[in-house]
PDB file of N, CA and C in Angstrom:
ATOM      1  N   MET A 178     -17.497  -8.713 -14.323  1.00 51.00           N
ATOM      2  CA  MET A 178     -17.543  -7.145 -14.024  1.00 51.00           C
ATOM      3  C   MET A 178     -15.827  -6.509 -13.569  1.00 51.00           C
ATOM      4  N   LEU A 179     -16.120  -5.609 -15.069  1.00 57.00           N
ATOM      5  CA  LEU A 179     -14.488  -4.733 -14.770  1.00 57.00           C
ATOM      6  C   LEU A 179     -14.835  -3.304 -13.831  1.00 57.00           C
ATOM      7  N   ARG A 180     -14.326  -2.943 -12.910  1.00 59.00           N
ATOM      8  CA  ARG A 180     -14.469  -1.678 -11.849  1.00 59.00           C
ATOM      9  C   ARG A 180     -13.441  -1.143 -12.400  1.00 59.00           C
ATOM     10  N   ARG A 181     -13.294   0.366 -12.381  1.00 61.00           N
ATOM     11  CA  ARG A 181     -12.801   1.350 -12.725  1.00 61.00           C
ATOM     12  C   ARG A 181     -13.169   2.107 -11.353  1.00 61.00           C
ATOM     13  N   THR A 182     -11.960   2.074 -10.439  1.00 65.00           N
ATOM     14  CA  THR A 182     -12.424   3.465  -9.758  1.00 65.00           C
ATOM     15  C   THR A 182     -11.172   4.373  -9.551  1.00 65.00           C
ATOM     16  N   VAL A 183     -11.125   5.686  -9.276  1.00 77.00           N
ATOM     17  CA  VAL A 183     -10.112   6.919  -8.958  1.00 77.00           C
ATOM     18  C   VAL A 183      -8.838   6.129  -7.777  1.00 77.00           C
ATOM     19  N   LEU A 184      -7.722   5.743  -7.932  1.00 86.00           N
ATOM     20  CA  LEU A 184      -7.299   6.151  -6.339  1.00 86.00           C
ATOM     21  C   LEU A 184      -6.654   7.338  -6.220  1.00 86.00           C
ATOM     22  N   LEU A 185      -6.814   8.130  -4.916  1.00 93.00           N
ATOM     23  CA  LEU A 185      -6.102   8.691  -4.127  1.00 93.00           C
ATOM     24  C   LEU A 185      -4.999   8.583  -3.781  1.00 93.00           C
ATOM     25  N   PHE A 186      -3.648   9.022  -4.147  1.00 94.00           N
ATOM     26  CA  PHE A 186      -2.755   8.835  -3.726  1.00 94.00           C
ATOM     27  C   PHE A 186      -1.922  10.300  -3.028  1.00 94.00           C
ATOM     28  N   THR A 187      -1.301   9.705  -1.756  1.00 95.00           N
ATOM     29  CA  THR A 187      -1.054  10.644  -0.509  1.00 95.00           C
ATOM     30  C   THR A 187       0.280  10.191  -0.697  1.00 95.00           C
ATOM     31  N   ILE A 188       1.776  10.996  -0.221  1.00 96.00           N
ATOM     32  CA  ILE A 188       2.215  10.726   0.580  1.00 96.00           C
ATOM     33  C   ILE A 188       3.124  12.397   0.862  1.00 96.00           C
ATOM     34  N   THR A 189       3.540  11.869   2.508  1.00 96.00           N
ATOM     35  CA  THR A 189       3.218  12.867   3.640  1.00 96.00           C
ATOM     36  C   THR A 189       5.427  12.454   3.750  1.00 96.00           C
ATOM     37  N   ALA A 190       6.165  13.547   3.756  1.00 95.00           N
ATOM     38  CA  ALA A 190       7.355  12.873   4.858  1.00 95.00           C
ATOM     39  C   ALA A 190       7.436  14.170   6.053  1.00 95.00           C
ATOM     40  N   LYS A 191       8.206  13.581   6.792  1.00 95.00           N
ATOM     41  CA  LYS A 191       8.249  14.025   8.433  1.00 95.00           C
ATOM     42  C   LYS A 191       9.921  13.422   8.451  1.00 95.00           C
ATOM     43  N   HIS A 192      10.483  14.892   8.784  1.00 92.00           N
ATOM     44  CA  HIS A 192      11.694  15.141   9.324  1.00 92.00           C
ATOM     45  C   HIS A 192      12.560  14.064   8.258  1.00 92.00           C
ATOM     46  N   ILE A 193      11.749  14.504   7.000  1.00 92.00           N
ATOM     47  CA  ILE A 193      12.693  13.711   6.047  1.00 92.00           C
ATOM     48  C   ILE A 193      12.584  15.054   5.288  1.00 92.00           C
ATOM     49  N   GLU A 194      13.433  14.731   3.920  1.00 92.00           N
ATOM     50  CA  GLU A 194      13.108  15.920   2.807  1.00 92.00           C
ATOM     51  C   GLU A 194      13.262  14.676   2.099  1.00 92.00           C
ATOM     52  N   ILE A 195      12.500  14.565   0.751  1.00 91.00           N
ATOM     53  CA  ILE A 195      12.204  13.547  -0.377  1.00 91.00           C
ATOM     54  C   ILE A 195      12.012  14.732  -1.908  1.00 91.00           C
ATOM     55  N   GLY A 196      12.214  14.283  -2.697  1.00 94.00           N
ATOM     56  CA  GLY A 196      12.304  14.960  -4.158  1.00 94.00           C
ATOM     57  C   GLY A 196      11.310  14.076  -4.475  1.00 94.00           C
ATOM     58  N   GLN A 197      11.268  14.912  -6.123  1.00 96.00           N
ATOM     59  CA  GLN A 197      10.086  14.188  -6.608  1.00 96.00           C
ATOM     60  C   GLN A 197       9.970  12.849  -7.386  1.00 96.00           C
ATOM     61  N   ALA A 198      11.522  12.492  -7.170  1.00 96.00           N
ATOM     62  CA  ALA A 198      11.641  11.016  -8.167  1.00 96.00           C
ATOM     63  C   ALA A 198      11.570  10.236  -7.135  1.00 96.00           C
ATOM     64  N   VAL A 199      11.298  10.500  -5.285  1.00 96.00           N
ATOM     65  CA  VAL A 199      10.983   9.349  -4.224  1.00 96.00           C
ATOM     66  C   VAL A 199       9.491   9.040  -4.526  1.00 96.00           C
ATOM     67  N   ARG A 200       8.456  10.177  -4.663  1.00 95.00           N
ATOM     68  CA  ARG A 200       7.545   9.921  -4.793  1.00 95.00           C
ATOM     69  C   ARG A 200       6.963   9.838  -5.874  1.00 95.00           C
ATOM     70  N   SER A 201       7.612   9.350  -7.357  1.00 96.00           N
ATOM     71  CA  SER A 201       7.058   8.989  -8.478  1.00 96.00           C
ATOM     72  C   SER A 201       7.371   7.456  -7.697  1.00 96.00           C
ATOM     73  N   TYR A 202       8.239   7.464  -8.013  1.00 96.00           N
ATOM     74  CA  TYR A 202       8.360   5.908  -7.181  1.00 96.00           C
ATOM     75  C   TYR A 202       7.970   5.441  -6.755  1.00 96.00           C
ATOM     76  N   ALA A 203       7.446   5.897  -5.407  1.00 95.00           N
ATOM     77  CA  ALA A 203       6.819   5.516  -4.565  1.00 95.00           C
ATOM     78  C   ALA A 203       4.494   5.004  -5.376  1.00 95.00           C
ATOM     79  N   GLU A 204       4.327   6.635  -5.846  1.00 94.00           N
ATOM     80  CA  GLU A 204       3.081   6.525  -6.311  1.00 94.00           C
ATOM     81  C   GLU A 204       3.425   5.345  -7.007  1.00 94.00           C
ATOM     82  N   LYS A 205       4.295   5.289  -7.873  1.00 95.00           N
ATOM     83  CA  LYS A 205       4.627   3.783  -9.318  1.00 95.00           C
ATOM     84  C   LYS A 205       4.189   2.416  -8.651  1.00 95.00           C
ATOM     85  N   LYS A 206       4.924   2.163  -7.578  1.00 94.00           N
ATOM     86  CA  LYS A 206       5.033   1.100  -7.217  1.00 94.00           C
ATOM     87  C   LYS A 206       3.704   0.469  -6.299  1.00 94.00           C
ATOM     88  N   THR A 207       3.209   2.060  -6.209  1.00 93.00           N
ATOM     89  CA  THR A 207       1.180   1.775  -4.943  1.00 93.00           C
ATOM     90  C   THR A 207       0.697   1.301  -6.236  1.00 93.00           C
ATOM     91  N   ALA A 208       0.588   2.169  -7.259  1.00 92.00           N
ATOM     92  CA  ALA A 208      -0.330   1.927  -8.477  1.00 92.00           C
ATOM     93  C   ALA A 208      -0.750   0.797  -8.319  1.00 92.00           C
ATOM     94  N   LYS A 209       0.059   0.381  -8.227  1.00 90.00           N
ATOM     95  CA  LYS A 209      -0.178  -1.944  -9.210  1.00 90.00           C
ATOM     96  C   LYS A 209      -1.143  -2.093  -7.691  1.00 90.00           C
ATOM     97  N   LEU A 210      -1.620  -1.671  -6.848  1.00 92.00           N
ATOM     98  CA  LEU A 210      -2.089  -2.945  -6.109  1.00 92.00           C
ATOM     99  C   LEU A 210      -3.507  -2.901  -5.990  1.00 92.00           C
ATOM    100  N   PRO A 211      -4.553  -1.893  -6.655  1.00 90.00           N
ATOM    101  CA  PRO A 211      -5.838  -2.258  -6.664  1.00 90.00           C
ATOM    102  C   PRO A 211      -5.697  -3.380  -8.137  1.00 90.00           C
ATOM    103  N   ARG A 212      -4.669  -4.261  -8.497  1.00 90.00           N
ATOM    104  CA  ARG A 212      -5.019  -5.175  -9.449  1.00 90.00           C
ATOM    105  C   ARG A 212      -4.792  -6.291  -8.261  1.00 90.00           C
ATOM    106  N   TYR A 213      -4.713  -6.292  -7.592  1.00 90.00           N
ATOM    107  CA  TYR A 213      -4.726  -7.463  -6.074  1.00 90.00           C
ATOM    108  C   TYR A 213      -5.793  -7.250  -5.114  1.00 90.00           C
ATOM    109  N   TYR A 214      -6.752  -6.269  -4.790  1.00 89.00           N
ATOM    110  CA  TYR A 214      -7.626  -6.566  -4.171  1.00 89.00           C
ATOM    111  C   TYR A 214      -8.369  -5.044  -4.609  1.00 89.00           C
ATOM    112  N   ASP A 215      -9.332  -5.079  -5.992  1.00 87.00           N
ATOM    113  CA  ASP A 215     -10.014  -3.778  -6.635  1.00 87.00           C
ATOM    114  C   ASP A 215     -10.869  -2.811  -6.596  1.00 87.00           C
ATOM    115  N   ARG A 216     -11.159  -3.059  -4.793  1.00 89.00           N
ATOM    116  CA  ARG A 216     -11.519  -1.668  -4.025  1.00 89.00           C
ATOM    117  C   ARG A 216     -11.176  -0.717  -3.552  1.00 89.00           C
ATOM    118  N   ILE A 217      -9.390  -1.096  -3.687  1.00 92.00           N
ATOM    119  CA  ILE A 217      -9.503   0.234  -2.929  1.00 92.00           C
ATOM    120  C   ILE A 217      -9.364   1.860  -3.572  1.00 92.00           C
ATOM    121  N   ASN A 218      -9.446   2.212  -3.071  1.00 92.00           N
ATOM    122  CA  ASN A 218      -9.796   4.006  -3.075  1.00 92.00           C
ATOM    123  C   ASN A 218      -8.594   4.912  -2.710  1.00 92.00           C
ATOM    124  N   ARG A 219      -8.063   4.618  -1.969  1.00 95.00           N
ATOM    125  CA  ARG A 219      -7.073   5.879  -1.605  1.00 95.00           C
ATOM    126  C   ARG A 219      -6.133   4.899  -0.650  1.00 95.00           C
ATOM    127  N   VAL A 220      -4.686   5.583  -1.277  1.00 96.00           N
ATOM    128  CA  VAL A 220      -3.505   4.975  -0.387  1.00 96.00           C
ATOM    129  C   VAL A 220      -2.824   6.229  -0.338  1.00 96.00           C
ATOM    130  N   GLU A 221      -2.573   6.171   1.433  1.00 97.00           N
ATOM    131  CA  GLU A 221      -1.384   7.114   2.211  1.00 97.00           C
ATOM    132  C   GLU A 221       0.024   6.560   2.261  1.00 97.00           C
ATOM    133  N   VAL A 222       1.227   7.722   1.692  1.00 97.00           N
ATOM    134  CA  VAL A 222       2.275   7.143   1.835  1.00 97.00           C
ATOM    135  C   VAL A 222       3.346   8.138   3.157  1.00 97.00           C
ATOM    136  N   ILE A 223       3.629   7.993   4.248  1.00 97.00           N
ATOM    137  CA  ILE A 223       4.088   8.230   4.965  1.00 97.00           C
ATOM    138  C   ILE A 223       5.611   7.515   5.307  1.00 97.00           C
ATOM    139  N   LEU A 224       6.721   8.747   5.244  1.00 96.00           N
ATOM    140  CA  LEU A 224       7.415   8.325   5.278  1.00 96.00           C
ATOM    141  C   LEU A 224       8.363   9.574   6.445  1.00 96.00           C
ATOM    142  N   ASP A 225       9.084   9.149   7.054  1.00 96.00           N
ATOM    143  CA  ASP A 225       9.471   9.402   8.795  1.00 96.00           C
ATOM    144  C   ASP A 225      11.129   9.050   8.855  1.00 96.00           C
ATOM    145  N   GLY A 226      11.764  10.073   9.217  1.00 94.00           N
ATOM    146  CA  GLY A 226      13.155  10.076   8.930  1.00 94.00           C
ATOM    147  C   GLY A 226      13.661  10.413  10.824  1.00 94.00           C
ATOM    148  N   ASP A 227      14.827   9.444  10.772  1.00 92.00           N
ATOM    149  CA  ASP A 227      15.187   8.976  12.329  1.00 92.00           C
ATOM    150  C   ASP A 227      16.543   9.835  12.708  1.00 92.00           C
ATOM    151  N   LYS A 228      16.616   9.532  13.680  1.00 91.00           N
ATOM    152  CA  LYS A 228      18.243  10.668  13.717  1.00 91.00           C
ATOM    153  C   LYS A 228      19.225   9.763  13.808  1.00 91.00           C
ATOM    154  N   ASN A 229      19.292   8.623  13.357  1.00 91.00           N
ATOM    155  CA  ASN A 229      20.159   7.864  13.307  1.00 91.00           C
ATOM    156  C   ASN A 229      20.532   7.638  11.167  1.00 91.00           C
ATOM    157  N   GLY A 230      20.113   8.083  10.935  1.00 90.00           N
ATOM    158  CA  GLY A 230      19.444   7.790   9.050  1.00 90.00           C
ATOM    159  C   GLY A 230      18.840   7.197   8.610  1.00 90.00           C
ATOM    160  N   ASN A 231      18.569   6.780   9.448  1.00 95.00           N
ATOM    161  CA  ASN A 231      17.183   5.697   8.918  1.00 95.00           C
ATOM    162  C   ASN A 231      15.718   6.046   8.539  1.00 95.00           C
ATOM    163  N   VAL A 232      14.984   5.084   7.895  1.00 95.00           N
ATOM    164  CA  VAL A 232      13.714   5.760   7.326  1.00 95.00           C
ATOM    165  C   VAL A 232      12.569   4.827   7.804  1.00 95.00           C
ATOM    166  N   SER A 233      12.141   5.251   7.576  1.00 96.00           N
ATOM    167  CA  SER A 233      10.493   4.385   8.413  1.00 96.00           C
ATOM    168  C   SER A 233       9.150   4.756   7.303  1.00 96.00           C
ATOM    169  N   ILE A 234       8.522   3.262   6.609  1.00 97.00           N
ATOM    170  CA  ILE A 234       7.753   4.193   5.923  1.00 97.00           C
ATOM    171  C   ILE A 234       6.366   3.531   6.540  1.00 97.00           C
ATOM    172  N   GLU A 235       5.487   3.779   6.110  1.00 97.00           N
ATOM    173  CA  GLU A 235       3.719   3.563   6.438  1.00 97.00           C
ATOM    174  C   GLU A 235       3.091   3.619   5.084  1.00 97.00           C
ATOM    175  N   ILE A 236       2.477   3.037   4.738  1.00 97.00           N
ATOM    176  CA  ILE A 236       1.381   2.867   3.647  1.00 97.00           C
ATOM    177  C   ILE A 236       0.011   1.970   4.115  1.00 97.00           C
ATOM    178  N   ILE A 237      -0.867   2.475   3.651  1.00 97.00           N
ATOM    179  CA  ILE A 237      -1.869   2.906   4.525  1.00 97.00           C
ATOM    180  C   ILE A 237      -3.091   2.728   3.382  1.00 97.00           C
ATOM    181  N   ALA A 238      -3.278   1.620   2.544  1.00 96.00           N
ATOM    182  CA  ALA A 238      -4.527   1.307   1.767  1.00 96.00           C
ATOM    183  C   ALA A 238      -6.134   1.503   2.186  1.00 96.00           C
ATOM    184  N   ARG A 239      -6.733   1.903   1.744  1.00 95.00           N
ATOM    185  CA  ARG A 239      -7.984   2.281   2.340  1.00 95.00           C
ATOM    186  C   ARG A 239      -9.049   1.467   1.507  1.00 95.00           C
ATOM    187  N   ALA A 240     -10.137   0.964   1.048  1.00 92.00           N
ATOM    188  CA  ALA A 240     -10.721  -0.087   0.790  1.00 92.00           C
ATOM    189  C   ALA A 240     -12.042   0.656   1.028  1.00 92.00           C
ATOM    190  N   GLU A 241     -13.181   0.085   0.244  1.00 89.00           N
ATOM    191  CA  GLU A 241     -14.527   0.409  -0.176  1.00 89.00           C
ATOM    192  C   GLU A 241     -14.509  -0.225   2.063  1.00 89.00           C
ATOM    193  N   HIS A 242     -16.123   0.201   2.182  1.00 88.00           N
ATOM    194  CA  HIS A 242     -16.946  -0.873   3.600  1.00 88.00           C
ATOM    195  C   HIS A 242     -16.072  -0.310   4.305  1.00 88.00           C
ATOM    196  N   ASN A 243     -14.823   0.631   4.625  1.00 90.00           N
ATOM    197  CA  ASN A 243     -14.133   1.020   6.227  1.00 90.00           C
ATOM    198  C   ASN A 243     -12.926  -0.210   5.730  1.00 90.00           C
ATOM    199  N   LYS A 244     -12.245  -0.801   5.092  1.00 92.00           N
ATOM    200  CA  LYS A 244     -11.389  -1.712   5.239  1.00 92.00           C
ATOM    201  C   LYS A 244     -10.028  -0.780   4.947  1.00 92.00           C
ATOM    202  N   VAL A 245      -8.968  -1.612   6.532  1.00 95.00           N
ATOM    203  CA  VAL A 245      -8.010  -0.887   6.414  1.00 95.00           C
ATOM    204  C   VAL A 245      -6.540  -1.425   6.465  1.00 95.00           C
ATOM    205  N   PHE A 246      -5.901  -1.477   5.238  1.00 96.00           N
ATOM    206  CA  PHE A 246      -4.504  -2.301   5.448  1.00 96.00           C
ATOM    207  C   PHE A 246      -3.479  -1.719   5.515  1.00 96.00           C
ATOM    208  N   VAL A 247      -3.011  -1.947   6.430  1.00 97.00           N
ATOM    209  CA  VAL A 247      -1.919  -1.209   7.007  1.00 97.00           C
ATOM    210  C   VAL A 247       0.168  -1.856   6.891  1.00 97.00           C
ATOM    211  N   VAL A 248       0.983  -1.156   6.324  1.00 97.00           N
ATOM    212  CA  VAL A 248       2.339  -2.056   6.731  1.00 97.00           C
ATOM    213  C   VAL A 248       3.650  -0.487   7.358  1.00 97.00           C
ATOM    214  N   LYS A 249       4.619  -1.095   7.838  1.00 97.00           N
ATOM    215  CA  LYS A 249       5.060  -0.123   8.188  1.00 97.00           C
ATOM    216  C   LYS A 249       6.775  -0.682   7.926  1.00 97.00           C
ATOM    217  N   GLU A 250       7.297  -0.507   7.857  1.00 96.00           N
ATOM    218  CA  GLU A 250       8.969  -1.160   7.679  1.00 96.00           C
ATOM    219  C   GLU A 250      10.028  -0.088   7.918  1.00 96.00           C
ATOM    220  N   THR A 251      11.455  -0.027   8.046  1.00 96.00           N
ATOM    221  CA  THR A 251      12.436   0.626   8.516  1.00 96.00           C
ATOM    222  C   THR A 251      13.499   0.274   7.023  1.00 96.00           C
ATOM    223  N   GLN A 252      14.156   1.124   6.814  1.00 95.00           N
ATOM    224  CA  GLN A 252      15.341   0.734   6.445  1.00 95.00           C
ATOM    225  C   GLN A 252      16.514   1.684   5.939  1.00 95.00           C
ATOM    226  N   GLU A 253      17.389   1.693   5.483  1.00 93.00           N
ATOM    227  CA  GLU A 253      18.514   2.432   5.396  1.00 93.00           C
ATOM    228  C   GLU A 253      18.198   4.217   4.216  1.00 93.00           C
ATOM    229  N   ASN A 254      17.124   3.670   3.433  1.00 92.00           N
ATOM    230  CA  ASN A 254      16.724   4.392   2.565  1.00 92.00           C
ATOM    231  C   ASN A 254      15.140   4.258   1.504  1.00 92.00           C
ATOM    232  N   PRO A 255      15.156   5.992   1.311  1.00 94.00           N
ATOM    233  CA  PRO A 255      13.387   5.481   1.043  1.00 94.00           C
ATOM    234  C   PRO A 255      12.825   4.301   0.117  1.00 94.00           C
ATOM    235  N   TYR A 256      14.123   4.378  -0.501  1.00 96.00           N
ATOM    236  CA  TYR A 256      13.633   2.837  -2.148  1.00 96.00           C
ATOM    237  C   TYR A 256      13.402   1.862  -1.767  1.00 96.00           C
ATOM    238  N   LYS A 257      14.441   1.393  -0.466  1.00 95.00           N
ATOM    239  CA  LYS A 257      14.362   0.423   0.108  1.00 95.00           C
ATOM    240  C   LYS A 257      12.746   0.194   0.392  1.00 95.00           C
ATOM    241  N   CYS A 258      12.940   1.144   1.250  1.00 95.00           N
ATOM    242  CA  CYS A 258      12.060   1.060   2.056  1.00 95.00           C
ATOM    243  C   CYS A 258      10.087   0.651   1.799  1.00 95.00           C
ATOM    244  N   ILE A 259      10.219   1.130   0.570  1.00 96.00           N
ATOM    245  CA  ILE A 259       9.250   0.782  -1.013  1.00 96.00           C
ATOM    246  C   ILE A 259       9.299  -0.663  -0.932  1.00 96.00           C
ATOM    247  N   ASP A 260      10.016  -0.955  -1.852  1.00 96.00           N
ATOM    248  CA  ASP A 260      10.797  -1.965  -2.345  1.00 96.00           C
ATOM    249  C   ASP A 260       9.926  -3.001  -1.175  1.00 96.00           C
ATOM    250  N   VAL A 261      10.224  -2.782  -0.147  1.00 96.00           N
ATOM    251  CA  VAL A 261      10.107  -4.015   0.729  1.00 96.00           C
ATOM    252  C   VAL A 261       8.528  -3.707   1.635  1.00 96.00           C
ATOM    253  N   ALA A 262       8.173  -2.766   1.552  1.00 97.00           N
ATOM    254  CA  ALA A 262       6.927  -2.593   2.424  1.00 97.00           C
ATOM    255  C   ALA A 262       5.803  -2.856   1.231  1.00 97.00           C
ATOM    256  N   VAL A 263       5.908  -2.671  -0.228  1.00 96.00           N
ATOM    257  CA  VAL A 263       4.863  -2.585  -0.792  1.00 96.00           C
ATOM    258  C   VAL A 263       4.453  -4.588  -1.252  1.00 96.00           C
ATOM    259  N   PRO A 264       5.902  -5.309  -1.148  1.00 96.00           N
ATOM    260  CA  PRO A 264       4.971  -6.396  -1.318  1.00 96.00           C
ATOM    261  C   PRO A 264       4.765  -6.913  -0.204  1.00 96.00           C
ATOM    262  N   LYS A 265       4.800  -6.966   1.341  1.00 96.00           N
ATOM    263  CA  LYS A 265       4.230  -6.951   2.023  1.00 96.00           C
ATOM    264  C   LYS A 265       2.503  -6.529   2.508  1.00 96.00           C
ATOM    265  N   LEU A 266       2.578  -5.564   1.877  1.00 96.00           N
ATOM    266  CA  LEU A 266       1.386  -5.085   1.443  1.00 96.00           C
ATOM    267  C   LEU A 266      -0.244  -5.864   0.219  1.00 96.00           C
ATOM    268  N   GLU A 267       0.339  -6.130  -0.989  1.00 95.00           N
ATOM    269  CA  GLU A 267       0.435  -6.910  -1.461  1.00 95.00           C
ATOM    270  C   GLU A 267      -0.225  -8.352  -1.122  1.00 95.00           C
ATOM    271  N   ARG A 268       0.737  -9.420  -0.466  1.00 95.00           N
ATOM    272  CA  ARG A 268       0.162 -10.527   0.345  1.00 95.00           C
ATOM    273  C   ARG A 268      -0.917 -10.067   0.720  1.00 95.00           C
ATOM    274  N   GLN A 269      -1.351  -9.271   1.509  1.00 93.00           N
ATOM    275  CA  GLN A 269      -2.316  -8.667   2.589  1.00 93.00           C
ATOM    276  C   GLN A 269      -3.424  -8.779   1.950  1.00 93.00           C
ATOM    277  N   LEU A 270      -3.695  -7.905   0.757  1.00 92.00           N
ATOM    278  CA  LEU A 270      -4.343  -7.426  -0.194  1.00 92.00           C
ATOM    279  C   LEU A 270      -4.829  -9.088  -0.822  1.00 92.00           C
ATOM    280  N   ARG A 271      -4.039  -9.982  -1.464  1.00 91.00           N
ATOM    281  CA  ARG A 271      -4.767 -11.359  -2.049  1.00 91.00           C
ATOM    282  C   ARG A 271      -4.900 -12.073  -1.002  1.00 91.00           C
ATOM    283  N   LYS A 272      -4.283 -11.565   0.135  1.00 91.00           N
ATOM    284  CA  LYS A 272      -5.572 -13.225   1.510  1.00 91.00           C
ATOM    285  C   LYS A 272      -6.448 -12.566   1.577  1.00 91.00           C
ATOM    286  N   ILE A 273      -6.889 -11.093   1.808  1.00 87.00           N
ATOM    287  CA  ILE A 273      -8.447 -11.459   2.481  1.00 87.00           C
ATOM    288  C   ILE A 273      -9.167 -11.022   0.671  1.00 87.00           C
ATOM    289  N   LYS A 274      -9.076 -11.042  -0.418  1.00 83.00           N
ATOM    290  CA  LYS A 274      -9.043 -11.092  -1.448  1.00 83.00           C
ATOM    291  C   LYS A 274      -9.586 -12.590  -1.163  1.00 83.00           C
ATOM    292  N   GLY A 275      -8.766 -13.525  -1.503  1.00 80.00           N
ATOM    293  CA  GLY A 275      -8.882 -14.921  -1.299  1.00 80.00           C
ATOM    294  C   GLY A 275     -10.107 -15.320  -0.639  1.00 80.00           C
ATOM    295  N   LYS A 276     -10.280 -14.617   0.749  1.00 78.00           N
ATOM    296  CA  LYS A 276     -10.820 -15.327   1.594  1.00 78.00           C
ATOM    297  C   LYS A 276     -12.064 -14.572   0.981  1.00 78.00           C
ATOM    298  N   GLU A 277     -12.548 -13.705   0.464  1.00 76.00           N
ATOM    299  CA  GLU A 277     -13.675 -13.343   0.089  1.00 76.00           C
ATOM    300  C   GLU A 277     -13.931 -14.114  -1.323  1.00 76.00           C
ATOM    301  N   HIS A 278     -13.330 -14.964  -1.889  1.00 68.00           N
ATOM    302  CA  HIS A 278     -13.637 -15.278  -3.109  1.00 68.00           C
ATOM    303  C   HIS A 278     -14.545 -17.076  -2.187  1.00 68.00           C
ATOM    304  N   GLU A 279     -13.891 -17.373  -1.695  1.00 69.00           N
ATOM    305  CA  GLU A 279     -14.244 -18.651  -0.917  1.00 69.00           C
ATOM    306  C   GLU A 279     -15.257 -18.635  -0.248  1.00 69.00           C
ATOM    307  N   ASP A 280     -15.608 -17.266   0.339  1.00 63.00           N
ATOM    308  CA  ASP A 280     -17.216 -16.649   1.355  1.00 63.00           C
ATOM    309  C   ASP A 280     -18.445 -16.945   0.021  1.00 63.00           C
ATOM    310  N   LYS A 281     -18.399 -16.683  -1.426  1.00 64.00           N
ATOM    311  CA  LYS A 281     -18.982 -16.640  -2.363  1.00 64.00           C
ATOM    312  C   LYS A 281     -19.053 -17.608  -2.776  1.00 64.00           C
ATOM    313  N   ARG A 282     -18.350 -18.774  -2.647  1.00 62.00           N
ATOM    314  CA  ARG A 282     -18.492 -20.165  -3.741  1.00 62.00           C
ATOM    315  C   ARG A 282     -19.622 -20.521  -2.367  1.00 62.00           C
ATOM    316  N   PRO A 283     -20.462 -21.554  -3.274  1.00 67.00           N
ATOM    317  CA  PRO A 283     -20.960 -22.433  -2.885  1.00 67.00           C
ATOM    318  C   PRO A 283     -20.251 -23.283  -2.567  1.00 67.00           C
ATOM    319  N   GLU A 284     -21.063 -24.694  -1.400  1.00 66.00           N
ATOM    320  CA  GLU A 284     -20.510 -25.490  -0.431  1.00 66.00           C
ATOM    321  C   GLU A 284     -21.290 -26.859  -1.253  1.00 66.00           C
ATOM    322  N   ILE A 285     -20.367 -27.551  -1.825  1.00 68.00           N
ATOM    323  CA  ILE A 285     -21.044 -28.522  -2.967  1.00 68.00           C
ATOM    324  C   ILE A 285     -21.407 -29.297  -2.079  1.00 68.00           C
ATOM    325  N   ALA A 286     -22.799 -30.093  -1.338  1.00 60.00           N
ATOM    326  CA  ALA A 286     -23.506 -31.048  -0.925  1.00 60.00           C
ATOM    327  C   ALA A 286     -22.913 -32.529  -1.109  1.00 60.00           C
TER     328      ALA A 286
END
C-alpha cells in the first residue's frame, strides 16, 4: 500500500536571523523523514540563538495518532545543528517503525 501525505513544514527562529538558504536547507533535510516513518504529517523546526553565538535546534515531528518525536541539539552554526539533529530523528523513526512492524508479525507456534 502506497501512502501519500502532505508534509507541513514550519520553521521558527528565536533570537537569531536566518536566511532563505538555512530555511531551504532545513526543509530539504527534513523532507526525507517520511521515508523512515510514513505516518509523519508535520515537521516543526525551531532555531534559537544564544549570547555565546551558539545555535540550538529543536525538531518536532508529528505523526498520526498523536505521536510526537522531538530532537534537540546545540552547535556553532545552524547548518551543523541540522546535520546532527536530523540523523538523531531518523534513528527514532526507524526504531518506532521497527517496533510497529514486529507487533504486526504473527508468532510462530
